Short mmCIF file of C-alpha atoms in Angstrom, two decimals:
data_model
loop_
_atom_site.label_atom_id
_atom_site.label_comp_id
_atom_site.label_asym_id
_atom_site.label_seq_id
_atom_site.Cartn_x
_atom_site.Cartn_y
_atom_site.Cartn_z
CA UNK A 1 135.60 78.15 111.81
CA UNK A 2 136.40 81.63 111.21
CA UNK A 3 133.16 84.35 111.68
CA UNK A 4 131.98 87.47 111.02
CA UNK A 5 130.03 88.97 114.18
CA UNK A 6 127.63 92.47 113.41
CA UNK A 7 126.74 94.61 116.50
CA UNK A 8 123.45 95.10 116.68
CA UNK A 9 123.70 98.19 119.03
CA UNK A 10 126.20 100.43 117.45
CA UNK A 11 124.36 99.70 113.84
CA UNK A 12 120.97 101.20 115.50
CA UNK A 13 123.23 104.32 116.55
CA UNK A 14 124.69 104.85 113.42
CA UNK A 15 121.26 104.82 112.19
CA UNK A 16 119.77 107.07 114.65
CA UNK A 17 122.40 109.45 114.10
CA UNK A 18 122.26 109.12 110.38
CA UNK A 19 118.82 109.95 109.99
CA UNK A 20 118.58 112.43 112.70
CA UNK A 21 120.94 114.05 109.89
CA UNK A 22 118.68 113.60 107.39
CA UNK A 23 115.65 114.49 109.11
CA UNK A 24 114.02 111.47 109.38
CA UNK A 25 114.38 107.62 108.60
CA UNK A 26 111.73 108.20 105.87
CA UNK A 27 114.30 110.31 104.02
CA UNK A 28 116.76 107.24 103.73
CA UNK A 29 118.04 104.97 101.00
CA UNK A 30 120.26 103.02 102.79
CA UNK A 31 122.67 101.22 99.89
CA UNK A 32 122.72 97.07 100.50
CA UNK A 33 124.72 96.60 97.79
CA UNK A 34 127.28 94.18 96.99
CA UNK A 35 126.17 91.91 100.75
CA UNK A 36 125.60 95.25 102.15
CA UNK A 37 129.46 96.24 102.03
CA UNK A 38 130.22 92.57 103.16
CA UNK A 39 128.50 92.98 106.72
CA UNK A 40 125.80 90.50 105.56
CA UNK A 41 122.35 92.13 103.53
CA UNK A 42 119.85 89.28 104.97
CA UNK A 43 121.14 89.79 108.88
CA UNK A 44 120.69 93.81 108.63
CA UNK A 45 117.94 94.12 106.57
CA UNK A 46 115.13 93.35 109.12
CA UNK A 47 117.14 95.84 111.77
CA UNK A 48 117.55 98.70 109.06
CA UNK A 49 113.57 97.92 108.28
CA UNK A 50 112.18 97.78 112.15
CA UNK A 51 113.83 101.14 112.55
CA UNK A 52 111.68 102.83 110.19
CA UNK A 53 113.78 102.48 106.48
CA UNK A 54 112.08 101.46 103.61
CA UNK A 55 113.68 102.52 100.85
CA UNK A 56 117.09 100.43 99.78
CA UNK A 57 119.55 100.48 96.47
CA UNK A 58 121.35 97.50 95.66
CA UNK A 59 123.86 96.34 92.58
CA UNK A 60 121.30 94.07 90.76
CA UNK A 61 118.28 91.72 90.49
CA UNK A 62 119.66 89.14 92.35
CA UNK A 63 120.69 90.93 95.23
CA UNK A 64 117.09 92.64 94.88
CA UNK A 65 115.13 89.48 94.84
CA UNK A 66 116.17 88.33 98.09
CA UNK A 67 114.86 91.52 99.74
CA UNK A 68 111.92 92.01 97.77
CA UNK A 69 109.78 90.51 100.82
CA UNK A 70 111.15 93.33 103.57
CA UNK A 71 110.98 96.52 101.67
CA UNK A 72 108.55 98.30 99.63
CA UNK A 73 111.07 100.17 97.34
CA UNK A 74 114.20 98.98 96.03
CA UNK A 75 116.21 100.50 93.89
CA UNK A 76 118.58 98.57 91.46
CA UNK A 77 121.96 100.38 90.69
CA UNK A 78 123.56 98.78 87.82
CA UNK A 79 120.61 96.88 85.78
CA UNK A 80 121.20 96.04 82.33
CA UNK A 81 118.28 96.55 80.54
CA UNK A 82 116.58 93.28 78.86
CA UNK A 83 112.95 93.72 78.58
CA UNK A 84 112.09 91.43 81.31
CA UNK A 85 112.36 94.32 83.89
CA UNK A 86 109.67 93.24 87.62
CA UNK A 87 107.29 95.63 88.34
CA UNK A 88 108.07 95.37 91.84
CA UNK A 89 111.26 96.80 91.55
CA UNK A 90 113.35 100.16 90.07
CA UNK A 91 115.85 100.51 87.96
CA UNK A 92 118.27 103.11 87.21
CA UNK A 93 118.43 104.45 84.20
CA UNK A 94 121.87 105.04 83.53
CA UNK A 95 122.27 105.53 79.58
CA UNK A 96 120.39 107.19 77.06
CA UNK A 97 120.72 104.55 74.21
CA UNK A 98 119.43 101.79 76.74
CA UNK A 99 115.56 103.23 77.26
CA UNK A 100 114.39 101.08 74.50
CA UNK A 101 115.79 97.95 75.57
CA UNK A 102 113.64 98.30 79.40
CA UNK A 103 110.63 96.69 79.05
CA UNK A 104 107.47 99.35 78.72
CA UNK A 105 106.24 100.80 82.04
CA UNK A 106 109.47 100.00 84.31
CA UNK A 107 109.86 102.17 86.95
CA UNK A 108 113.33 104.18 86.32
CA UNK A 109 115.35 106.68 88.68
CA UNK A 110 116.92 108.73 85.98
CA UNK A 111 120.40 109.27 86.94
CA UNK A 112 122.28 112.55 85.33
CA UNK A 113 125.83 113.01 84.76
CA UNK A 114 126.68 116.47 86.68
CA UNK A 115 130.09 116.50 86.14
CA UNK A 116 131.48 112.53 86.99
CA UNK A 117 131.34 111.36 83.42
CA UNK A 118 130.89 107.90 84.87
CA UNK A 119 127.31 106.93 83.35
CA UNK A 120 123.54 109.10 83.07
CA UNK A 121 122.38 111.75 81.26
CA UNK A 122 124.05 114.81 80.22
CA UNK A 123 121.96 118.33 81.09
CA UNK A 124 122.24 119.18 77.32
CA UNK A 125 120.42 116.02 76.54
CA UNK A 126 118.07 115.99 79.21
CA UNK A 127 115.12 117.32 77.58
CA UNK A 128 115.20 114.89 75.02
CA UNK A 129 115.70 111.64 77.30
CA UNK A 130 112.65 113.01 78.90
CA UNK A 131 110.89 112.52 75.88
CA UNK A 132 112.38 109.43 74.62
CA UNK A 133 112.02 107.75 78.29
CA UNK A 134 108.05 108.88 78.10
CA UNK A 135 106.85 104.53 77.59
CA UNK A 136 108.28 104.02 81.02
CA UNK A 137 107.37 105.50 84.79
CA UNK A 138 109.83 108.03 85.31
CA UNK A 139 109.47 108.03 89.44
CA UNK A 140 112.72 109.45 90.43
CA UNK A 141 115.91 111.05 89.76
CA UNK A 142 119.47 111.16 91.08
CA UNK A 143 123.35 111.54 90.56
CA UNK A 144 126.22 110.79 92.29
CA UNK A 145 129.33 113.06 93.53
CA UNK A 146 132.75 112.18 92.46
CA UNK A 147 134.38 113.92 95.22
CA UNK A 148 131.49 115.04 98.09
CA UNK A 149 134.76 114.51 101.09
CA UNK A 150 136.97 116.19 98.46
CA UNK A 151 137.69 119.80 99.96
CA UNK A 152 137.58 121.36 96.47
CA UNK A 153 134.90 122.78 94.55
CA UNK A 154 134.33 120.12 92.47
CA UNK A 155 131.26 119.03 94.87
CA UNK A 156 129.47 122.59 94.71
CA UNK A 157 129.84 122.80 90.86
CA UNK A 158 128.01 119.20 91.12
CA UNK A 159 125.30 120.54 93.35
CA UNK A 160 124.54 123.58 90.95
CA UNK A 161 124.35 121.05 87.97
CA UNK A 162 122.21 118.60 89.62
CA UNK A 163 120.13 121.84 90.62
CA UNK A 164 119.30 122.98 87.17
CA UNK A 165 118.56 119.16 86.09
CA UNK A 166 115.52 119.38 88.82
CA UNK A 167 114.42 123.24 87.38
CA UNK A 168 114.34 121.61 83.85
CA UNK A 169 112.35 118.18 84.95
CA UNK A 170 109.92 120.15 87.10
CA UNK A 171 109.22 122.31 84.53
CA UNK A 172 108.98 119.57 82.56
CA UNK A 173 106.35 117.73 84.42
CA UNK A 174 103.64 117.33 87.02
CA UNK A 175 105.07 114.27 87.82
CA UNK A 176 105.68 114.06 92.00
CA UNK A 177 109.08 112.67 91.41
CA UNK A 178 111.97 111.57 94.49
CA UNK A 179 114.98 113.28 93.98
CA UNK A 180 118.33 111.98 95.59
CA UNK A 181 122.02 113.04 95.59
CA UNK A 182 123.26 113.67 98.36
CA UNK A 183 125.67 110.01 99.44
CA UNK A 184 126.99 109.34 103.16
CA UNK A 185 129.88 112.51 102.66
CA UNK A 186 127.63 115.06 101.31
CA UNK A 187 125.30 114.23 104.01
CA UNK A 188 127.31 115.43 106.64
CA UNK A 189 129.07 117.34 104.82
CA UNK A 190 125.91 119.72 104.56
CA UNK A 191 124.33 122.10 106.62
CA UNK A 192 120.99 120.81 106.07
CA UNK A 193 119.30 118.05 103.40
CA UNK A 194 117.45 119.89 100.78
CA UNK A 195 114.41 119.86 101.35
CA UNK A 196 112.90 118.04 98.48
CA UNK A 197 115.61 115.09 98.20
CA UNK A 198 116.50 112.03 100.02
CA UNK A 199 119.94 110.63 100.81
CA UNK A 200 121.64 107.36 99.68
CA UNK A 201 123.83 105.98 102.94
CA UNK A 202 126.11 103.35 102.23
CA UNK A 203 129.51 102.50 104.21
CA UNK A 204 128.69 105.32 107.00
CA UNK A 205 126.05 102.75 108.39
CA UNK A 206 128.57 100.43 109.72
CA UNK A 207 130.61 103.52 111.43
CA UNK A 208 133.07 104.23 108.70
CA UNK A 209 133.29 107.93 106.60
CA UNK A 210 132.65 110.11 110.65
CA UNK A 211 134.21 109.95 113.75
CA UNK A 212 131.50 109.64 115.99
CA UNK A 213 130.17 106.54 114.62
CA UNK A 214 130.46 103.15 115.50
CA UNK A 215 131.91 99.77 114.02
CA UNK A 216 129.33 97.18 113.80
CA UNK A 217 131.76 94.61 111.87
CA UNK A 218 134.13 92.10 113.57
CA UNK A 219 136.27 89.53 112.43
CA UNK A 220 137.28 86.40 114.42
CA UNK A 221 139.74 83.52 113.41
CA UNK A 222 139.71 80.01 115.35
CA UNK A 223 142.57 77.68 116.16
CA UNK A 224 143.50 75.00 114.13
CA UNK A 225 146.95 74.31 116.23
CA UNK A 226 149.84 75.60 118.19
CA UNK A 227 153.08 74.58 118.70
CA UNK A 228 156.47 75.66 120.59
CA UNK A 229 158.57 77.57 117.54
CA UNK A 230 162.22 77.54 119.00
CA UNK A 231 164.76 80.31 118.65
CA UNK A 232 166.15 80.47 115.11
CA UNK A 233 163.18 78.50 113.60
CA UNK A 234 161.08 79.61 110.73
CA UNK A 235 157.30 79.41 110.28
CA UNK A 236 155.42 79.16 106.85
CA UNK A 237 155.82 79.78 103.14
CA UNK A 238 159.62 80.24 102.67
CA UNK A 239 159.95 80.79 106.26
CA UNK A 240 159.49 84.72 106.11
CA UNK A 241 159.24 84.89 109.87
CA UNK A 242 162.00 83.56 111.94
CA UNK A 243 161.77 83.12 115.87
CA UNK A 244 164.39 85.46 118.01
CA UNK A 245 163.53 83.24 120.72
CA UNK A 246 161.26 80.31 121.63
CA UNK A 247 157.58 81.43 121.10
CA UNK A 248 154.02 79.51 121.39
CA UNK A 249 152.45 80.60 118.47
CA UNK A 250 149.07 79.17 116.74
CA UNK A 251 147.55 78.64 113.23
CA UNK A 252 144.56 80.06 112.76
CA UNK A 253 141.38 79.15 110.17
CA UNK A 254 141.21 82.11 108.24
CA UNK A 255 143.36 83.69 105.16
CA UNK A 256 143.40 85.03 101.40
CA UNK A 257 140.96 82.47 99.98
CA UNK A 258 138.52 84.02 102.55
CA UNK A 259 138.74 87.45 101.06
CA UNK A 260 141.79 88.69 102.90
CA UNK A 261 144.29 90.43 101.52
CA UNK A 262 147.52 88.01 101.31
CA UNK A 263 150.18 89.39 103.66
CA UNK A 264 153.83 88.53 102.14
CA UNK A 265 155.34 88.25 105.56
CA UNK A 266 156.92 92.02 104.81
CA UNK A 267 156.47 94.64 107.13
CA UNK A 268 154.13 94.11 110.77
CA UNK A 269 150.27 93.96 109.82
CA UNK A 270 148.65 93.71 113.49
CA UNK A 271 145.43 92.13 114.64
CA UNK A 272 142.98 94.17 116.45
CA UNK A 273 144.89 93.00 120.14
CA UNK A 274 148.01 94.62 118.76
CA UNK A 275 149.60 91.19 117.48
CA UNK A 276 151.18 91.15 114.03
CA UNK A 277 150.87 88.40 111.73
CA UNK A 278 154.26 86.28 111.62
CA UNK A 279 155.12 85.09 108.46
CA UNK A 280 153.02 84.43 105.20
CA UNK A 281 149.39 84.33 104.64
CA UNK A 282 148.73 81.02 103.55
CA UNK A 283 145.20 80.52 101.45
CA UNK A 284 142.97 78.91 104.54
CA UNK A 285 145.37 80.15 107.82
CA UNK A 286 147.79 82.16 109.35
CA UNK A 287 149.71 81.82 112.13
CA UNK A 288 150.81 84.63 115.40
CA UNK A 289 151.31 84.13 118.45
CA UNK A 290 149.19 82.06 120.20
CA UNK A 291 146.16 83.84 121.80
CA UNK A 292 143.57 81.60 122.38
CA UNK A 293 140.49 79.44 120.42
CA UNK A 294 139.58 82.59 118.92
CA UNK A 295 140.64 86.07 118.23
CA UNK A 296 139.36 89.21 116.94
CA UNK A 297 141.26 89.95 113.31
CA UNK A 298 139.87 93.28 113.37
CA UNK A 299 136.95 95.30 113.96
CA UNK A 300 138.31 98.72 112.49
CA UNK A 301 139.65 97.83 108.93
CA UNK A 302 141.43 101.31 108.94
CA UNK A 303 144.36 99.97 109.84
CA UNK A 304 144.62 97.03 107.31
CA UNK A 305 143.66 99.61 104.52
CA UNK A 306 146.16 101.81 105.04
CA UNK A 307 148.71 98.84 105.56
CA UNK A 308 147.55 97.69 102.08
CA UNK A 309 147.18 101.26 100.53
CA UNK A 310 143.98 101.04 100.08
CA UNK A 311 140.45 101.72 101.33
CA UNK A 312 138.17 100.38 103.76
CA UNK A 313 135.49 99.56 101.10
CA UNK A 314 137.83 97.49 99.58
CA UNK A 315 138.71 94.95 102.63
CA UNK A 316 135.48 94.91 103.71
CA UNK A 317 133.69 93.83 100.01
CA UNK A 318 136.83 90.99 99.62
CA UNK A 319 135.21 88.93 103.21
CA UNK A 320 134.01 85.88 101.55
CA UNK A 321 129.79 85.47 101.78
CA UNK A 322 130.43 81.71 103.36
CA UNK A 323 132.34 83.26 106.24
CA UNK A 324 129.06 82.78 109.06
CA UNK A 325 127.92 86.00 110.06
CA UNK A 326 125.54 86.66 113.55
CA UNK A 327 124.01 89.41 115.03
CA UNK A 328 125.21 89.94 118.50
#
């Protein structure tokens, strides 16, 4: 069956080089969510942990609960509010009107808008939201930049806005809060981390976002048969791919029901040898030229985002959990 394999080395290095970056592993909040970009949240946890992290966001409760027993401090990202909030965990507070509905005490990473208009608090409301949020245990407070690898100056007007939120809440309060904005771009994008904040990492752990890192995802497709396809014949779904000459080509156990995007047959998407696809994707298979009991799909999903306009967040998230993932 198809498989997913993580390399245990070149994750550690992006680490290392991540949080020699930041100045330390302690300064990390290294972003699990959504099955840790589809690498596989329970197999990297205990590496990400042994190297000295402790701090983690992911998307919700669920995806909290089954790391609750690894790290200290996890911080949920998109929490609806319900009143039945754990202690153990915190939650982002991402709109005003919602403090009432978080059950009294919860620790909350404020998040303010500085200029994304996506969700938090506005600076002209901050004050007040300080006030209103007073029932729960304000312990941190963050934003997010729309455009940090964006050569523009929308980044630095974030900065500046995000700079006079933390003036206002330290005057504000003796509270020793953690302040983060800074994501994998602005990181190393900067000079230097301030020196009061930590960084949220997400993608650039598995070696995508700087050239010097490393790929720690690979995917691998098995054989389910092969065949002789003769000069002039056609292979799958409306027979998109016709042979110029006899070929020995194979069907292999993977396709778009496993979170692939579904090739039409148009164009030449390649595998990581070189190979292209031949024909349609079919939901459970596709079929190239015969290469063996298994082959590497990719291990750089550059080149299949940019074949599908689109980003490398995007294939990577779509691998279905039940593909089997291991740490080699």
């Amino acid at each position: 069956m198809s498989l997913i394999k993580l390399d245990k080395k070149s994750y550690e290095y992006n680490l290392n080089q991540i949080a020699t970056k930041a100045g330390g592993f302690e300064r990390l909040i290294c972003v699990f969510k959504d099955n840790a970009y589809g690498h596989g949240t329970k197999l990297l946890a205990p590496i990400t942990k042994a190297l000295g992290v402790n701090f983690i966001a992911v998307r919700n409760e669920q995806e909290a609960f089954e790391l609750e027993n690894i790290f200290e401090n996890i911080l949920i990202l998109s929490h609806r509010p319900n009143g039945k909030e754990n202690p153990k965990f915190i939650y982002a507070l991402n709109e005003p009107l919602s403090i009432d509905q978080f059950k009294k005490h919860t620790r909350i990473h404020l998040k303010i808008d500085t200029n994304m208009h996506r969700n938090g608090v506005c600076l002209e409301n901050l004050q007040q939201v300080l006030k209103n949020a007073s029932k729960l245990r304000l312990e941190g407070v963050f934003t997010h930049f729309s455009g940090a690898d964006e050569m523009d100056a929308s980044f630095f007007i974030q900065k500046q806005n995000f700079q006079k939120a933390k003036d206002l809440i330290k005057k504000s309060t003796d509270l020793k809060l953690i302040f983060h904005s800074y994501n994998s771009s602005a990181l190393f994008r900067a000079t230097k981390l301030p020196d009061d904040e930590l960084c949220r990492v997400g993608l650039v752990q598995f070696g995508y976002g700087q050239e010097n890192l490393k790929k720690v995802l690979s995917l691998y497709a098995h054989k389910i048969s092969s065949r002789i396809l003769k000069s002039s014949q056609s292979i799958g779904y409306g027979g998109a791919y016709t042979a110029k000459e006899d070929l020995k080509v194979a069907t292999y156990d993977l396709g778009y029901a496993d979170g692939l995007f579904r090739f039409n047959g148009k164009g030449e998407l390649k595998l990581a040898n070189g190979k292209p696809i031949l024909g349609k994707m079919s939901m459970d298979s596709f079929s190239c030229e015969d290469l063996g009991d298994e082959i590497c799909v990719f291990n750089d999903v550059q080149l299949w985002a940019k074949f599908f306009n689109t980003i490398e967040y995007e294939i990577l998230v779509k691998l279905h959990p039940n593909i089997p993932r291991i740490v080699v």
